[in-house]
mmCIF file with all atom_site columns, C-alpha atoms in Angstrom:
data_model
loop_
_atom_site.group_PDB
_atom_site.id
_atom_site.type_symbol
_atom_site.label_atom_id
_atom_site.label_alt_id
_atom_site.label_comp_id
_atom_site.label_asym_id
_atom_site.label_entity_id
_atom_site.label_seq_id
_atom_site.pdbx_PDB_ins_code
_atom_site.Cartn_x
_atom_site.Cartn_y
_atom_site.Cartn_z
_atom_site.occupancy
_atom_site.B_iso_or_equiv
_atom_site.pdbx_formal_charge
_atom_site.auth_seq_id
_atom_site.auth_comp_id
_atom_site.auth_asym_id
_atom_site.auth_atom_id
_atom_site.pdbx_PDB_model_num
ATOM 1  C CA . UNK A 1 1  ? 20.764 -30.073 14.572  1.00 0.00 ? 1  UNK A CA 1
ATOM 2  C CA . UNK A 1 2  ? 17.464 -28.966 12.993  1.00 0.00 ? 2  UNK A CA 1
ATOM 3  C CA . UNK A 1 3  ? 18.121 -25.383 14.074  1.00 0.00 ? 3  UNK A CA 1
ATOM 4  C CA . UNK A 1 4  ? 21.402 -25.380 12.165  1.00 0.00 ? 4  UNK A CA 1
ATOM 5  C CA . UNK A 1 5  ? 19.612 -26.700 9.041   1.00 0.00 ? 5  UNK A CA 1
ATOM 6  C CA . UNK A 1 6  ? 16.901 -24.095 9.335   1.00 0.00 ? 6  UNK A CA 1
ATOM 7  C CA . UNK A 1 7  ? 19.487 -21.326 9.759   1.00 0.00 ? 7  UNK A CA 1
ATOM 8  C CA . UNK A 1 8  ? 21.402 -22.481 6.690   1.00 0.00 ? 8  UNK A CA 1
ATOM 9  C CA . UNK A 1 9  ? 18.181 -22.727 4.696   1.00 0.00 ? 9  UNK A CA 1
ATOM 10 C CA . UNK A 1 10 ? 17.210 -19.196 5.812   1.00 0.00 ? 10 UNK A CA 1
ATOM 11 C CA . UNK A 1 11 ? 20.562 -17.839 4.643   1.00 0.00 ? 11 UNK A CA 1
ATOM 12 C CA . UNK A 1 12 ? 20.307 -19.738 1.344   1.00 0.00 ? 12 UNK A CA 1
ATOM 13 C CA . UNK A 1 13 ? 16.831 -18.324 0.709   1.00 0.00 ? 13 UNK A CA 1
ATOM 14 C CA . UNK A 1 14 ? 18.093 -14.830 1.510   1.00 0.00 ? 14 UNK A CA 1
ATOM 15 C CA . UNK A 1 15 ? 20.869 -15.169 -1.040  1.00 0.00 ? 15 UNK A CA 1
ATOM 16 C CA . UNK A 1 16 ? 18.404 -16.428 -3.650  1.00 0.00 ? 16 UNK A CA 1
ATOM 17 C CA . UNK A 1 17 ? 16.102 -13.501 -2.785  1.00 0.00 ? 17 UNK A CA 1
ATOM 18 C CA . UNK A 1 18 ? 18.949 -11.041 -3.370  1.00 0.00 ? 18 UNK A CA 1
ATOM 19 C CA . UNK A 1 19 ? 19.808 -12.735 -6.674  1.00 0.00 ? 19 UNK A CA 1
ATOM 20 C CA . UNK A 1 20 ? 16.214 -12.509 -7.833  1.00 0.00 ? 20 UNK A CA 1
ATOM 21 C CA . UNK A 1 21 ? 16.077 -8.872  -6.808  1.00 0.00 ? 21 UNK A CA 1
ATOM 22 C CA . UNK A 1 22 ? 19.206 -8.000  -8.770  1.00 0.00 ? 22 UNK A CA 1
ATOM 23 C CA . UNK A 1 23 ? 17.900 -9.872  -11.805 1.00 0.00 ? 23 UNK A CA 1
ATOM 24 C CA . UNK A 1 24 ? 14.545 -8.040  -11.497 1.00 0.00 ? 24 UNK A CA 1
ATOM 25 C CA . UNK A 1 25 ? 16.272 -4.675  -11.444 1.00 0.00 ? 25 UNK A CA 1
ATOM 26 C CA . UNK A 1 26 ? 18.438 -5.565  -14.447 1.00 0.00 ? 26 UNK A CA 1
ATOM 27 C CA . UNK A 1 27 ? 15.388 -6.709  -16.385 1.00 0.00 ? 27 UNK A CA 1
ATOM 28 C CA . UNK A 1 28 ? 13.508 -3.539  -15.479 1.00 0.00 ? 28 UNK A CA 1
ATOM 29 C CA . UNK A 1 29 ? 16.393 -1.471  -16.857 1.00 0.00 ? 29 UNK A CA 1
ATOM 30 C CA . UNK A 1 30 ? 16.351 -3.449  -20.117 1.00 0.00 ? 30 UNK A CA 1
ATOM 31 C CA . UNK A 1 31 ? 12.569 -3.064  -20.355 1.00 0.00 ? 31 UNK A CA 1
ATOM 32 C CA . UNK A 1 32 ? 12.993 0.731   -20.069 1.00 0.00 ? 32 UNK A CA 1
ATOM 33 C CA . UNK A 1 33 ? 15.835 0.921   -22.584 1.00 0.00 ? 33 UNK A CA 1
ATOM 34 C CA . UNK A 1 34 ? 14.524 2.697   -25.663 1.00 0.00 ? 34 UNK A CA 1
ATOM 35 C CA . UNK A 1 35 ? 17.525 1.429   -27.670 1.00 0.00 ? 35 UNK A CA 1
ATOM 36 C CA . UNK A 1 36 ? 16.471 -2.217  -27.173 1.00 0.00 ? 36 UNK A CA 1
ATOM 37 C CA . UNK A 1 37 ? 14.079 -3.892  -29.593 1.00 0.00 ? 37 UNK A CA 1
ATOM 38 C CA . UNK A 1 38 ? 10.425 -4.206  -28.650 1.00 0.00 ? 38 UNK A CA 1
ATOM 39 C CA . UNK A 1 39 ? 10.646 -7.984  -28.269 1.00 0.00 ? 39 UNK A CA 1
ATOM 40 C CA . UNK A 1 40 ? 13.731 -7.667  -26.032 1.00 0.00 ? 40 UNK A CA 1
ATOM 41 C CA . UNK A 1 41 ? 11.937 -5.101  -23.876 1.00 0.00 ? 41 UNK A CA 1
ATOM 42 C CA . UNK A 1 42 ? 8.824  -7.198  -23.661 1.00 0.00 ? 42 UNK A CA 1
ATOM 43 C CA . UNK A 1 43 ? 10.784 -10.303 -22.661 1.00 0.00 ? 43 UNK A CA 1
ATOM 44 C CA . UNK A 1 44 ? 12.705 -8.323  -20.038 1.00 0.00 ? 44 UNK A CA 1
ATOM 45 C CA . UNK A 1 45 ? 9.454  -6.967  -18.608 1.00 0.00 ? 45 UNK A CA 1
ATOM 46 C CA . UNK A 1 46 ? 8.003  -10.507 -18.423 1.00 0.00 ? 46 UNK A CA 1
ATOM 47 C CA . UNK A 1 47 ? 11.200 -11.736 -16.768 1.00 0.00 ? 47 UNK A CA 1
ATOM 48 C CA . UNK A 1 48 ? 11.122 -8.869  -14.237 1.00 0.00 ? 48 UNK A CA 1
ATOM 49 C CA . UNK A 1 49 ? 7.629  -9.953  -13.153 1.00 0.00 ? 49 UNK A CA 1
ATOM 50 C CA . UNK A 1 50 ? 8.835  -13.562 -12.724 1.00 0.00 ? 50 UNK A CA 1
ATOM 51 C CA . UNK A 1 51 ? 11.878 -12.350 -10.796 1.00 0.00 ? 51 UNK A CA 1
ATOM 52 C CA . UNK A 1 52 ? 9.604  -10.320 -8.479  1.00 0.00 ? 52 UNK A CA 1
ATOM 53 C CA . UNK A 1 53 ? 7.562  -13.447 -7.793  1.00 0.00 ? 53 UNK A CA 1
ATOM 54 C CA . UNK A 1 54 ? 10.706 -15.450 -7.091  1.00 0.00 ? 54 UNK A CA 1
ATOM 55 C CA . UNK A 1 55 ? 11.997 -12.688 -4.832  1.00 0.00 ? 55 UNK A CA 1
ATOM 56 C CA . UNK A 1 56 ? 8.787  -12.732 -2.817  1.00 0.00 ? 56 UNK A CA 1
ATOM 57 C CA . UNK A 1 57 ? 8.773  -16.538 -2.618  1.00 0.00 ? 57 UNK A CA 1
ATOM 58 C CA . UNK A 1 58 ? 12.366 -16.613 -1.329  1.00 0.00 ? 58 UNK A CA 1
ATOM 59 C CA . UNK A 1 59 ? 11.612 -13.851 1.165   1.00 0.00 ? 59 UNK A CA 1
ATOM 60 C CA . UNK A 1 60 ? 8.701  -15.819 2.570   1.00 0.00 ? 60 UNK A CA 1
ATOM 61 C CA . UNK A 1 61 ? 10.717 -19.049 2.770   1.00 0.00 ? 61 UNK A CA 1
ATOM 62 C CA . UNK A 1 62 ? 13.625 -17.241 4.435   1.00 0.00 ? 62 UNK A CA 1
ATOM 63 C CA . UNK A 1 63 ? 11.341 -15.743 7.028   1.00 0.00 ? 63 UNK A CA 1
ATOM 64 C CA . UNK A 1 64 ? 9.715  -19.113 7.718   1.00 0.00 ? 64 UNK A CA 1
ATOM 65 C CA . UNK A 1 65 ? 13.058 -20.837 8.196   1.00 0.00 ? 65 UNK A CA 1
ATOM 66 C CA . UNK A 1 66 ? 14.247 -17.975 10.390  1.00 0.00 ? 66 UNK A CA 1
ATOM 67 C CA . UNK A 1 67 ? 11.135 -18.249 12.593  1.00 0.00 ? 67 UNK A CA 1
ATOM 68 C CA . UNK A 1 68 ? 11.504 -22.018 12.770  1.00 0.00 ? 68 UNK A CA 1
ATOM 69 C CA . UNK A 1 69 ? 15.164 -21.708 13.778  1.00 0.00 ? 69 UNK A CA 1
ATOM 70 C CA . UNK A 1 70 ? 14.271 -19.319 16.596  1.00 0.00 ? 70 UNK A CA 1
ATOM 71 C CA . UNK A 1 71 ? 11.637 -21.661 18.028  1.00 0.00 ? 71 UNK A CA 1
#
């Protein structure tokens, strides 16, 4: 039963990782957009950094759950 939970948690974390990655890329594009205001670009850059941290966190959690499920 725990293996099933760990597998589900691993998949959930992988989905959240992908979502954070997509958000990071979108924010990077806004930060590079010369038509956007400076404050919009700065906020997008800050958000991209936060998304990268979230992406890394979800990747680590997914890997940990995956390893635990295989044990």
